[in-house]
Amino acid sequence: MNLITAPLGNTLQSAPKPSRKTVDAFTRTMHALMALCFAGAFITAESEVFRLVHVSLGYTMGGLFVARLLWGGLGPRQVRWSSLWGKLIGLPIWVKSLSRGQGVWRQGQNLFLTLTVVALLLSMAPVVLSGVVTEQGWTGEWMAEIHEFLGNFMLLAVLAHLSGVVLFSALRRRNLAKPMLTGRLEGAGPDLIRSNHVGLAVLLLATVLSFWVWQWQTSPQGQSGVGFGASLGTGVATFLKAQSDDD
């Protein structure tokens, strides 16, 4: 009897948990590139050594914003503007129910995350446009200050979004960021997306990488024939020396 039940028990334990597709590869790739661009641009904002990196990431984020606008009209239902608007119109109703002591906190958590996403999307275009104007020197230093202010506002929106994801994941005992990383949500049920759009994800990534290579090749560093690794090493050394001099 033990010889029969033991393999059966091992089979049940090793059986994969059911899951369903919720976020397509194109959306996840775009989300990751946006996060990378903002983080890199913010870190290099005050560095003249890495100015090319800052500018390139800023232009990339502008292109990704345009892609997000189009994807909001053409993409899966979960990422469409109509879906985002449907969540936002529930805010007044939730506030009224909260005033009557009938507010559902899980809905409030979802609304908070939705508002942080809206804040990020609304701040992205002004940040990029003010950066372009500053880079081109079309105005005075006041535009650089506006660009810095908008960048700091976007940072607050990013931190609010990340804090909400971490906090609500702990409260629900479920990793809310996992679907954006793996594209799947644990639990039985039908897939929420019809296609994973892997081809579009690869095309997006290839386009971004090609733009970065083009930016480097057309830059003074690239045209001088200096290798990227050597230039990066020199830039890092110069940056660290500047930091030590400031200290």
Short mmCIF file of N, CA and C in Angstrom, two decimals, residues 8-191:
data_model
loop_
_atom_site.label_atom_id
_atom_site.label_comp_id
_atom_site.label_asym_id
_atom_site.label_seq_id
_atom_site.Cartn_x
_atom_site.Cartn_y
_atom_site.Cartn_z
N LEU A 8 1.99 8.56 -5.64
CA LEU A 8 0.81 9.39 -5.89
C LEU A 8 0.91 10.69 -5.12
N GLY A 9 1.36 10.60 -3.85
CA GLY A 9 1.51 11.82 -3.04
C GLY A 9 2.55 12.75 -3.62
N ASN A 10 3.67 12.19 -4.10
CA ASN A 10 4.71 13.01 -4.70
C ASN A 10 4.22 13.69 -5.97
N THR A 11 3.39 12.97 -6.72
CA THR A 11 2.86 13.55 -7.95
C THR A 11 1.95 14.73 -7.66
N LEU A 12 1.12 14.59 -6.64
CA LEU A 12 0.22 15.69 -6.27
C LEU A 12 0.98 16.90 -5.77
N GLN A 13 2.07 16.65 -5.01
CA GLN A 13 2.84 17.77 -4.48
C GLN A 13 3.62 18.49 -5.57
N SER A 14 4.07 17.73 -6.58
CA SER A 14 4.87 18.34 -7.64
C SER A 14 4.03 18.91 -8.77
N ALA A 15 2.74 18.72 -8.73
CA ALA A 15 1.87 19.25 -9.79
C ALA A 15 1.91 20.78 -9.77
N PRO A 16 2.09 21.42 -10.93
CA PRO A 16 2.16 22.89 -10.96
C PRO A 16 0.84 23.52 -10.57
N LYS A 17 0.94 24.66 -9.89
CA LYS A 17 -0.27 25.37 -9.51
C LYS A 17 -0.91 26.00 -10.74
N PRO A 18 -2.23 26.01 -10.79
CA PRO A 18 -2.89 26.62 -11.96
C PRO A 18 -2.64 28.12 -12.00
N SER A 19 -2.51 28.65 -13.19
CA SER A 19 -2.31 30.09 -13.37
C SER A 19 -2.91 30.49 -14.70
N ARG A 20 -3.04 31.77 -14.90
CA ARG A 20 -3.61 32.27 -16.14
C ARG A 20 -2.84 33.49 -16.61
N LYS A 21 -2.83 33.73 -17.90
CA LYS A 21 -2.12 34.87 -18.48
C LYS A 21 -2.93 36.15 -18.23
N THR A 22 -2.23 37.16 -17.71
CA THR A 22 -2.93 38.41 -17.40
C THR A 22 -2.28 39.64 -18.05
N VAL A 23 -0.96 39.60 -18.24
CA VAL A 23 -0.24 40.76 -18.81
C VAL A 23 0.62 40.27 -19.97
N ASP A 24 0.46 40.89 -21.14
CA ASP A 24 1.20 40.45 -22.32
C ASP A 24 2.66 40.90 -22.27
N ALA A 25 3.48 40.28 -23.10
CA ALA A 25 4.92 40.54 -23.10
C ALA A 25 5.24 41.96 -23.53
N PHE A 26 4.48 42.51 -24.47
CA PHE A 26 4.75 43.88 -24.92
C PHE A 26 4.53 44.88 -23.79
N THR A 27 3.44 44.73 -23.04
CA THR A 27 3.17 45.62 -21.92
C THR A 27 4.25 45.51 -20.86
N ARG A 28 4.68 44.30 -20.57
CA ARG A 28 5.71 44.10 -19.55
C ARG A 28 7.06 44.67 -19.98
N THR A 29 7.39 44.50 -21.26
CA THR A 29 8.63 45.06 -21.77
C THR A 29 8.62 46.57 -21.74
N MET A 30 7.50 47.17 -22.14
CA MET A 30 7.38 48.62 -22.11
C MET A 30 7.46 49.15 -20.68
N HIS A 31 6.82 48.45 -19.75
CA HIS A 31 6.85 48.85 -18.35
C HIS A 31 8.28 48.79 -17.81
N ALA A 32 9.01 47.73 -18.12
CA ALA A 32 10.39 47.59 -17.64
C ALA A 32 11.29 48.66 -18.24
N LEU A 33 11.13 48.96 -19.52
CA LEU A 33 11.96 49.98 -20.16
C LEU A 33 11.66 51.37 -19.59
N MET A 34 10.39 51.64 -19.32
CA MET A 34 10.04 52.92 -18.70
C MET A 34 10.70 53.07 -17.33
N ALA A 35 10.64 52.01 -16.53
CA ALA A 35 11.25 52.04 -15.21
C ALA A 35 12.76 52.23 -15.31
N LEU A 36 13.39 51.52 -16.24
CA LEU A 36 14.84 51.63 -16.44
C LEU A 36 15.22 53.02 -16.89
N CYS A 37 14.48 53.58 -17.83
CA CYS A 37 14.80 54.91 -18.34
C CYS A 37 14.67 55.98 -17.26
N PHE A 38 13.59 55.91 -16.49
CA PHE A 38 13.41 56.92 -15.45
C PHE A 38 14.50 56.82 -14.39
N ALA A 39 14.78 55.59 -13.94
CA ALA A 39 15.80 55.41 -12.91
C ALA A 39 17.15 55.90 -13.40
N GLY A 40 17.52 55.51 -14.62
CA GLY A 40 18.81 55.93 -15.17
C GLY A 40 18.89 57.42 -15.39
N ALA A 41 17.81 58.01 -15.90
CA ALA A 41 17.80 59.45 -16.15
C ALA A 41 17.86 60.24 -14.85
N PHE A 42 17.17 59.76 -13.84
CA PHE A 42 17.18 60.48 -12.56
C PHE A 42 18.56 60.41 -11.91
N ILE A 43 19.21 59.25 -11.99
CA ILE A 43 20.53 59.09 -11.38
C ILE A 43 21.57 59.97 -12.07
N THR A 44 21.46 60.11 -13.38
CA THR A 44 22.45 60.87 -14.14
C THR A 44 22.06 62.33 -14.36
N ALA A 45 21.02 62.78 -13.69
CA ALA A 45 20.49 64.13 -13.94
C ALA A 45 21.50 65.22 -13.66
N GLU A 46 22.31 65.07 -12.62
CA GLU A 46 23.24 66.13 -12.21
C GLU A 46 24.66 65.91 -12.72
N SER A 47 24.85 64.93 -13.58
CA SER A 47 26.20 64.58 -14.03
C SER A 47 26.43 65.05 -15.47
N GLU A 48 27.45 65.88 -15.67
CA GLU A 48 27.84 66.29 -17.01
C GLU A 48 28.54 65.15 -17.73
N VAL A 49 29.20 64.29 -16.96
CA VAL A 49 29.92 63.17 -17.56
C VAL A 49 28.97 62.23 -18.29
N PHE A 50 27.82 61.96 -17.66
CA PHE A 50 26.85 61.04 -18.24
C PHE A 50 25.67 61.79 -18.86
N ARG A 51 25.94 62.96 -19.38
CA ARG A 51 24.86 63.75 -19.97
C ARG A 51 24.23 63.04 -21.18
N LEU A 52 25.08 62.37 -21.98
CA LEU A 52 24.56 61.65 -23.13
C LEU A 52 23.62 60.54 -22.70
N VAL A 53 23.96 59.86 -21.60
CA VAL A 53 23.09 58.81 -21.08
C VAL A 53 21.75 59.40 -20.64
N HIS A 54 21.84 60.53 -19.92
CA HIS A 54 20.62 61.17 -19.42
C HIS A 54 19.71 61.60 -20.58
N VAL A 55 20.29 62.22 -21.58
CA VAL A 55 19.51 62.70 -22.72
C VAL A 55 18.92 61.52 -23.51
N SER A 56 19.73 60.49 -23.73
CA SER A 56 19.26 59.33 -24.50
C SER A 56 18.11 58.63 -23.79
N LEU A 57 18.21 58.47 -22.48
CA LEU A 57 17.14 57.83 -21.72
C LEU A 57 15.89 58.70 -21.72
N GLY A 58 16.08 60.02 -21.70
CA GLY A 58 14.93 60.92 -21.75
C GLY A 58 14.18 60.82 -23.06
N TYR A 59 14.91 60.81 -24.17
CA TYR A 59 14.27 60.64 -25.48
C TYR A 59 13.59 59.28 -25.58
N THR A 60 14.24 58.26 -25.03
CA THR A 60 13.64 56.92 -25.05
C THR A 60 12.33 56.91 -24.30
N MET A 61 12.31 57.56 -23.13
CA MET A 61 11.09 57.60 -22.34
C MET A 61 9.98 58.33 -23.08
N GLY A 62 10.36 59.36 -23.86
CA GLY A 62 9.36 60.04 -24.68
C GLY A 62 8.77 59.13 -25.73
N GLY A 63 9.63 58.34 -26.38
CA GLY A 63 9.14 57.39 -27.36
C GLY A 63 8.26 56.32 -26.75
N LEU A 64 8.65 55.86 -25.56
CA LEU A 64 7.84 54.85 -24.86
C LEU A 64 6.48 55.43 -24.45
N PHE A 65 6.46 56.71 -24.12
CA PHE A 65 5.19 57.34 -23.76
C PHE A 65 4.25 57.36 -24.96
N VAL A 66 4.79 57.67 -26.13
CA VAL A 66 3.96 57.64 -27.35
C VAL A 66 3.45 56.23 -27.61
N ALA A 67 4.34 55.23 -27.42
CA ALA A 67 3.93 53.84 -27.60
C ALA A 67 2.82 53.47 -26.62
N ARG A 68 2.92 53.98 -25.39
CA ARG A 68 1.88 53.70 -24.38
C ARG A 68 0.56 54.34 -24.77
N LEU A 69 0.62 55.55 -25.33
CA LEU A 69 -0.61 56.20 -25.78
C LEU A 69 -1.30 55.35 -26.85
N LEU A 70 -0.54 54.87 -27.80
CA LEU A 70 -1.11 54.05 -28.87
C LEU A 70 -1.61 52.71 -28.33
N TRP A 71 -0.83 52.13 -27.42
CA TRP A 71 -1.21 50.83 -26.87
C TRP A 71 -2.47 50.94 -26.03
N GLY A 72 -2.70 52.11 -25.44
CA GLY A 72 -3.91 52.32 -24.67
C GLY A 72 -5.16 52.29 -25.53
N GLY A 73 -5.00 52.47 -26.84
CA GLY A 73 -6.15 52.40 -27.74
C GLY A 73 -6.22 51.12 -28.53
N LEU A 74 -5.06 50.44 -28.68
CA LEU A 74 -5.01 49.26 -29.53
C LEU A 74 -4.72 47.98 -28.76
N GLY A 75 -4.23 48.09 -27.54
CA GLY A 75 -3.79 46.93 -26.80
C GLY A 75 -4.93 46.14 -26.16
N PRO A 76 -4.57 45.16 -25.33
CA PRO A 76 -5.58 44.35 -24.63
C PRO A 76 -6.47 45.21 -23.74
N ARG A 77 -7.60 44.66 -23.39
CA ARG A 77 -8.59 45.41 -22.61
C ARG A 77 -8.02 45.93 -21.31
N GLN A 78 -7.13 45.18 -20.65
CA GLN A 78 -6.62 45.57 -19.35
C GLN A 78 -5.76 46.84 -19.39
N VAL A 79 -5.17 47.15 -20.54
CA VAL A 79 -4.28 48.31 -20.62
C VAL A 79 -4.92 49.47 -21.40
N ARG A 80 -6.16 49.32 -21.79
CA ARG A 80 -6.79 50.38 -22.58
C ARG A 80 -7.21 51.54 -21.69
N TRP A 81 -7.31 52.71 -22.32
CA TRP A 81 -7.70 53.90 -21.57
C TRP A 81 -9.11 53.77 -21.02
N SER A 82 -9.95 53.05 -21.72
CA SER A 82 -11.32 52.86 -21.23
C SER A 82 -11.32 52.09 -19.92
N SER A 83 -10.40 51.12 -19.78
CA SER A 83 -10.31 50.36 -18.54
C SER A 83 -9.81 51.25 -17.40
N LEU A 84 -8.81 52.10 -17.70
CA LEU A 84 -8.29 53.01 -16.68
C LEU A 84 -9.36 54.01 -16.26
N TRP A 85 -10.11 54.52 -17.22
CA TRP A 85 -11.17 55.47 -16.92
C TRP A 85 -12.28 54.80 -16.11
N GLY A 86 -12.56 53.55 -16.41
CA GLY A 86 -13.58 52.83 -15.66
C GLY A 86 -13.22 52.69 -14.19
N LYS A 87 -11.93 52.58 -13.90
CA LYS A 87 -11.50 52.51 -12.51
C LYS A 87 -11.60 53.88 -11.83
N LEU A 88 -11.26 54.93 -12.59
CA LEU A 88 -11.25 56.27 -12.00
C LEU A 88 -12.66 56.77 -11.66
N ILE A 89 -13.64 56.41 -12.48
CA ILE A 89 -14.99 56.91 -12.21
C ILE A 89 -15.58 56.26 -10.96
N GLY A 90 -14.94 55.22 -10.47
CA GLY A 90 -15.40 54.62 -9.22
C GLY A 90 -14.90 55.34 -7.99
N LEU A 91 -13.99 56.32 -8.18
CA LEU A 91 -13.43 57.04 -7.03
C LEU A 91 -14.47 57.85 -6.27
N PRO A 92 -15.29 58.69 -6.93
CA PRO A 92 -16.30 59.44 -6.17
C PRO A 92 -17.27 58.53 -5.42
N ILE A 93 -17.65 57.43 -6.05
CA ILE A 93 -18.58 56.51 -5.40
C ILE A 93 -17.93 55.91 -4.16
N TRP A 94 -16.65 55.55 -4.27
CA TRP A 94 -15.95 54.96 -3.12
C TRP A 94 -15.80 55.97 -1.99
N VAL A 95 -15.53 57.23 -2.33
CA VAL A 95 -15.39 58.27 -1.30
C VAL A 95 -16.70 58.47 -0.57
N LYS A 96 -17.81 58.47 -1.31
CA LYS A 96 -19.12 58.62 -0.66
C LYS A 96 -19.42 57.43 0.25
N SER A 97 -19.09 56.23 -0.22
CA SER A 97 -19.33 55.06 0.62
C SER A 97 -18.43 55.06 1.85
N LEU A 98 -17.23 55.64 1.71
CA LEU A 98 -16.32 55.74 2.85
C LEU A 98 -16.87 56.69 3.89
N SER A 99 -17.49 57.79 3.44
CA SER A 99 -18.06 58.76 4.38
C SER A 99 -19.23 58.16 5.16
N ARG A 100 -19.86 57.12 4.57
CA ARG A 100 -20.96 56.45 5.26
C ARG A 100 -20.48 55.23 6.05
N GLY A 101 -19.16 55.05 6.06
CA GLY A 101 -18.60 53.92 6.78
C GLY A 101 -18.78 52.60 6.06
N GLN A 102 -19.00 52.65 4.73
CA GLN A 102 -19.23 51.43 3.96
C GLN A 102 -18.15 51.20 2.90
N GLY A 103 -17.05 51.93 3.00
CA GLY A 103 -16.00 51.81 2.00
C GLY A 103 -15.30 50.46 2.05
N VAL A 104 -15.06 49.88 0.90
CA VAL A 104 -14.32 48.62 0.80
C VAL A 104 -12.84 48.95 0.62
N TRP A 105 -12.02 48.52 1.60
CA TRP A 105 -10.63 48.92 1.59
C TRP A 105 -9.85 48.32 0.42
N ARG A 106 -10.23 47.15 -0.02
CA ARG A 106 -9.53 46.57 -1.18
C ARG A 106 -9.75 47.43 -2.41
N GLN A 107 -10.97 47.93 -2.58
CA GLN A 107 -11.23 48.83 -3.69
C GLN A 107 -10.42 50.12 -3.54
N GLY A 108 -10.31 50.60 -2.31
CA GLY A 108 -9.50 51.79 -2.05
C GLY A 108 -8.04 51.58 -2.40
N GLN A 109 -7.53 50.39 -2.14
CA GLN A 109 -6.15 50.08 -2.50
C GLN A 109 -5.96 50.09 -4.01
N ASN A 110 -6.91 49.50 -4.71
CA ASN A 110 -6.83 49.49 -6.18
C ASN A 110 -6.92 50.90 -6.75
N LEU A 111 -7.76 51.73 -6.15
CA LEU A 111 -7.88 53.11 -6.61
C LEU A 111 -6.59 53.88 -6.35
N PHE A 112 -5.94 53.62 -5.23
CA PHE A 112 -4.67 54.29 -4.93
C PHE A 112 -3.63 53.95 -5.99
N LEU A 113 -3.50 52.67 -6.32
CA LEU A 113 -2.54 52.27 -7.34
C LEU A 113 -2.89 52.86 -8.70
N THR A 114 -4.19 52.94 -8.99
CA THR A 114 -4.61 53.54 -10.25
C THR A 114 -4.24 55.01 -10.31
N LEU A 115 -4.43 55.73 -9.21
CA LEU A 115 -4.09 57.15 -9.17
C LEU A 115 -2.59 57.37 -9.33
N THR A 116 -1.78 56.48 -8.77
CA THR A 116 -0.33 56.63 -8.94
C THR A 116 0.07 56.40 -10.40
N VAL A 117 -0.60 55.46 -11.06
CA VAL A 117 -0.32 55.22 -12.48
C VAL A 117 -0.71 56.45 -13.30
N VAL A 118 -1.86 57.04 -13.00
CA VAL A 118 -2.30 58.24 -13.70
C VAL A 118 -1.32 59.38 -13.48
N ALA A 119 -0.84 59.54 -12.23
CA ALA A 119 0.14 60.59 -11.93
C ALA A 119 1.42 60.39 -12.73
N LEU A 120 1.85 59.15 -12.86
CA LEU A 120 3.06 58.85 -13.63
C LEU A 120 2.87 59.19 -15.11
N LEU A 121 1.75 58.79 -15.66
CA LEU A 121 1.50 59.02 -17.08
C LEU A 121 1.33 60.51 -17.37
N LEU A 122 0.67 61.23 -16.48
CA LEU A 122 0.46 62.66 -16.69
C LEU A 122 1.75 63.46 -16.55
N SER A 123 2.66 62.99 -15.72
CA SER A 123 3.91 63.72 -15.51
C SER A 123 4.97 63.38 -16.55
N MET A 124 4.81 62.26 -17.24
CA MET A 124 5.86 61.80 -18.15
C MET A 124 6.08 62.76 -19.31
N ALA A 125 5.01 63.18 -19.95
CA ALA A 125 5.15 64.07 -21.10
C ALA A 125 5.76 65.42 -20.71
N PRO A 126 5.28 66.10 -19.64
CA PRO A 126 5.91 67.36 -19.24
C PRO A 126 7.39 67.21 -18.89
N VAL A 127 7.74 66.09 -18.26
CA VAL A 127 9.15 65.86 -17.91
C VAL A 127 10.00 65.77 -19.18
N VAL A 128 9.54 64.99 -20.14
CA VAL A 128 10.30 64.82 -21.38
C VAL A 128 10.36 66.12 -22.18
N LEU A 129 9.24 66.80 -22.33
CA LEU A 129 9.20 68.04 -23.12
C LEU A 129 10.06 69.13 -22.49
N SER A 130 9.97 69.28 -21.17
CA SER A 130 10.81 70.29 -20.51
C SER A 130 12.29 69.92 -20.62
N GLY A 131 12.59 68.62 -20.65
CA GLY A 131 13.97 68.20 -20.84
C GLY A 131 14.48 68.52 -22.23
N VAL A 132 13.63 68.32 -23.25
CA VAL A 132 14.02 68.65 -24.62
C VAL A 132 14.28 70.14 -24.76
N VAL A 133 13.40 70.95 -24.19
CA VAL A 133 13.56 72.40 -24.27
C VAL A 133 14.84 72.83 -23.57
N THR A 134 15.12 72.23 -22.42
CA THR A 134 16.34 72.55 -21.69
C THR A 134 17.58 72.14 -22.48
N GLU A 135 17.53 70.94 -23.05
CA GLU A 135 18.68 70.42 -23.81
C GLU A 135 18.97 71.28 -25.04
N GLN A 136 17.93 71.75 -25.71
CA GLN A 136 18.11 72.56 -26.91
C GLN A 136 18.46 74.01 -26.60
N GLY A 137 18.31 74.41 -25.35
CA GLY A 137 18.65 75.77 -24.95
C GLY A 137 17.71 76.82 -25.50
N TRP A 138 16.43 76.45 -25.67
CA TRP A 138 15.47 77.39 -26.24
C TRP A 138 15.02 78.45 -25.23
N THR A 139 15.23 78.20 -23.96
CA THR A 139 14.84 79.16 -22.92
C THR A 139 16.01 79.35 -21.96
N GLY A 140 15.74 80.06 -20.88
CA GLY A 140 16.77 80.29 -19.88
C GLY A 140 16.83 79.16 -18.86
N GLU A 141 17.51 79.45 -17.76
CA GLU A 141 17.69 78.46 -16.71
C GLU A 141 16.39 78.09 -16.01
N TRP A 142 15.38 78.94 -16.16
CA TRP A 142 14.12 78.66 -15.47
C TRP A 142 13.47 77.37 -15.96
N MET A 143 13.69 77.02 -17.23
CA MET A 143 13.13 75.78 -17.72
C MET A 143 13.83 74.57 -17.11
N ALA A 144 15.13 74.70 -16.84
CA ALA A 144 15.85 73.62 -16.18
C ALA A 144 15.31 73.39 -14.78
N GLU A 145 14.94 74.47 -14.10
CA GLU A 145 14.36 74.34 -12.76
C GLU A 145 12.99 73.67 -12.83
N ILE A 146 12.20 74.01 -13.85
CA ILE A 146 10.89 73.36 -14.02
C ILE A 146 11.09 71.88 -14.31
N HIS A 147 12.07 71.58 -15.16
CA HIS A 147 12.37 70.18 -15.48
C HIS A 147 12.75 69.40 -14.23
N GLU A 148 13.55 70.01 -13.38
CA GLU A 148 13.95 69.35 -12.14
C GLU A 148 12.76 69.15 -11.21
N PHE A 149 11.89 70.15 -11.13
CA PHE A 149 10.70 70.04 -10.28
C PHE A 149 9.78 68.92 -10.77
N LEU A 150 9.58 68.85 -12.08
CA LEU A 150 8.73 67.80 -12.64
C LEU A 150 9.33 66.42 -12.44
N GLY A 151 10.67 66.36 -12.55
CA GLY A 151 11.33 65.09 -12.30
C GLY A 151 11.16 64.62 -10.87
N ASN A 152 11.24 65.56 -9.94
CA ASN A 152 11.04 65.21 -8.52
C ASN A 152 9.60 64.79 -8.26
N PHE A 153 8.66 65.45 -8.93
CA PHE A 153 7.25 65.06 -8.78
C PHE A 153 7.03 63.64 -9.30
N MET A 154 7.65 63.34 -10.43
CA MET A 154 7.51 62.00 -10.99
C MET A 154 8.15 60.97 -10.07
N LEU A 155 9.26 61.35 -9.42
CA LEU A 155 9.89 60.44 -8.46
C LEU A 155 8.94 60.14 -7.31
N LEU A 156 8.23 61.15 -6.82
CA LEU A 156 7.26 60.93 -5.74
C LEU A 156 6.16 59.98 -6.20
N ALA A 157 5.72 60.14 -7.45
CA ALA A 157 4.69 59.23 -7.97
C ALA A 157 5.22 57.80 -8.07
N VAL A 158 6.47 57.66 -8.48
CA VAL A 158 7.08 56.32 -8.57
C VAL A 158 7.17 55.69 -7.18
N LEU A 159 7.65 56.47 -6.21
CA LEU A 159 7.78 55.96 -4.84
C LEU A 159 6.42 55.60 -4.25
N ALA A 160 5.41 56.42 -4.54
CA ALA A 160 4.06 56.12 -4.05
C ALA A 160 3.54 54.82 -4.67
N HIS A 161 3.81 54.64 -5.94
CA HIS A 161 3.36 53.42 -6.63
C HIS A 161 4.06 52.19 -6.07
N LEU A 162 5.38 52.27 -5.91
CA LEU A 162 6.13 51.13 -5.38
C LEU A 162 5.74 50.83 -3.94
N SER A 163 5.55 51.89 -3.14
CA SER A 163 5.15 51.69 -1.75
C SER A 163 3.79 51.01 -1.67
N GLY A 164 2.87 51.43 -2.54
CA GLY A 164 1.55 50.82 -2.55
C GLY A 164 1.62 49.35 -2.93
N VAL A 165 2.44 49.03 -3.92
CA VAL A 165 2.58 47.63 -4.34
C VAL A 165 3.13 46.78 -3.21
N VAL A 166 4.18 47.29 -2.54
CA VAL A 166 4.80 46.53 -1.45
C VAL A 166 3.84 46.38 -0.27
N LEU A 167 3.20 47.48 0.13
CA LEU A 167 2.31 47.45 1.28
C LEU A 167 1.09 46.57 1.03
N PHE A 168 0.46 46.74 -0.11
CA PHE A 168 -0.75 45.97 -0.40
C PHE A 168 -0.42 44.50 -0.65
N SER A 169 0.78 44.22 -1.14
CA SER A 169 1.20 42.83 -1.29
C SER A 169 1.32 42.16 0.07
N ALA A 170 1.84 42.91 1.04
CA ALA A 170 1.97 42.37 2.39
C ALA A 170 0.60 42.16 3.03
N LEU A 171 -0.32 43.11 2.81
CA LEU A 171 -1.65 43.00 3.41
C LEU A 171 -2.44 41.85 2.80
N ARG A 172 -2.28 41.65 1.50
CA ARG A 172 -3.03 40.59 0.82
C ARG A 172 -2.28 39.25 0.80
N ARG A 173 -1.03 39.29 1.26
CA ARG A 173 -0.18 38.09 1.25
C ARG A 173 -0.09 37.51 -0.15
N ARG A 174 0.08 38.40 -1.11
CA ARG A 174 0.20 38.01 -2.51
C ARG A 174 1.05 39.03 -3.23
N ASN A 175 1.99 38.58 -4.04
CA ASN A 175 2.89 39.48 -4.75
C ASN A 175 2.16 40.14 -5.91
N LEU A 176 1.80 41.42 -5.71
CA LEU A 176 1.06 42.13 -6.74
C LEU A 176 1.93 42.49 -7.94
N ALA A 177 3.24 42.46 -7.76
CA ALA A 177 4.14 42.80 -8.87
C ALA A 177 4.42 41.60 -9.77
N LYS A 178 4.09 40.42 -9.32
CA LYS A 178 4.44 39.21 -10.06
C LYS A 178 3.82 39.17 -11.46
N PRO A 179 2.55 39.54 -11.65
CA PRO A 179 2.00 39.52 -13.01
C PRO A 179 2.77 40.40 -13.99
N MET A 180 3.31 41.54 -13.49
CA MET A 180 4.08 42.41 -14.37
C MET A 180 5.46 41.83 -14.68
N LEU A 181 5.90 40.88 -13.87
CA LEU A 181 7.20 40.24 -14.09
C LEU A 181 7.08 38.98 -14.92
N THR A 182 6.07 38.17 -14.62
CA THR A 182 5.92 36.87 -15.30
C THR A 182 4.79 36.86 -16.31
N GLY A 183 3.86 37.79 -16.20
CA GLY A 183 2.71 37.81 -17.09
C GLY A 183 1.59 36.90 -16.68
N ARG A 184 1.74 36.22 -15.55
CA ARG A 184 0.74 35.24 -15.11
C ARG A 184 0.28 35.55 -13.69
N LEU A 185 -0.93 35.13 -13.38
CA LEU A 185 -1.53 35.28 -12.06
C LEU A 185 -1.95 33.91 -11.57
N GLU A 186 -1.55 33.58 -10.36
CA GLU A 186 -1.90 32.27 -9.82
C GLU A 186 -3.40 32.16 -9.60
N GLY A 187 -3.93 30.98 -9.87
CA GLY A 187 -5.36 30.73 -9.70
C GLY A 187 -5.97 30.20 -10.99
N ALA A 188 -7.00 29.41 -10.82
CA ALA A 188 -7.68 28.84 -11.98
C ALA A 188 -8.56 29.89 -12.64
N GLY A 189 -8.77 29.71 -13.93
CA GLY A 189 -9.63 30.63 -14.66
C GLY A 189 -9.12 30.86 -16.06
N PRO A 190 -9.90 31.53 -16.88
CA PRO A 190 -9.49 31.77 -18.28
C PRO A 190 -8.42 32.84 -18.36
N ASP A 191 -7.61 32.78 -19.41
CA ASP A 191 -6.61 33.82 -19.66
C ASP A 191 -7.31 35.14 -19.97
#
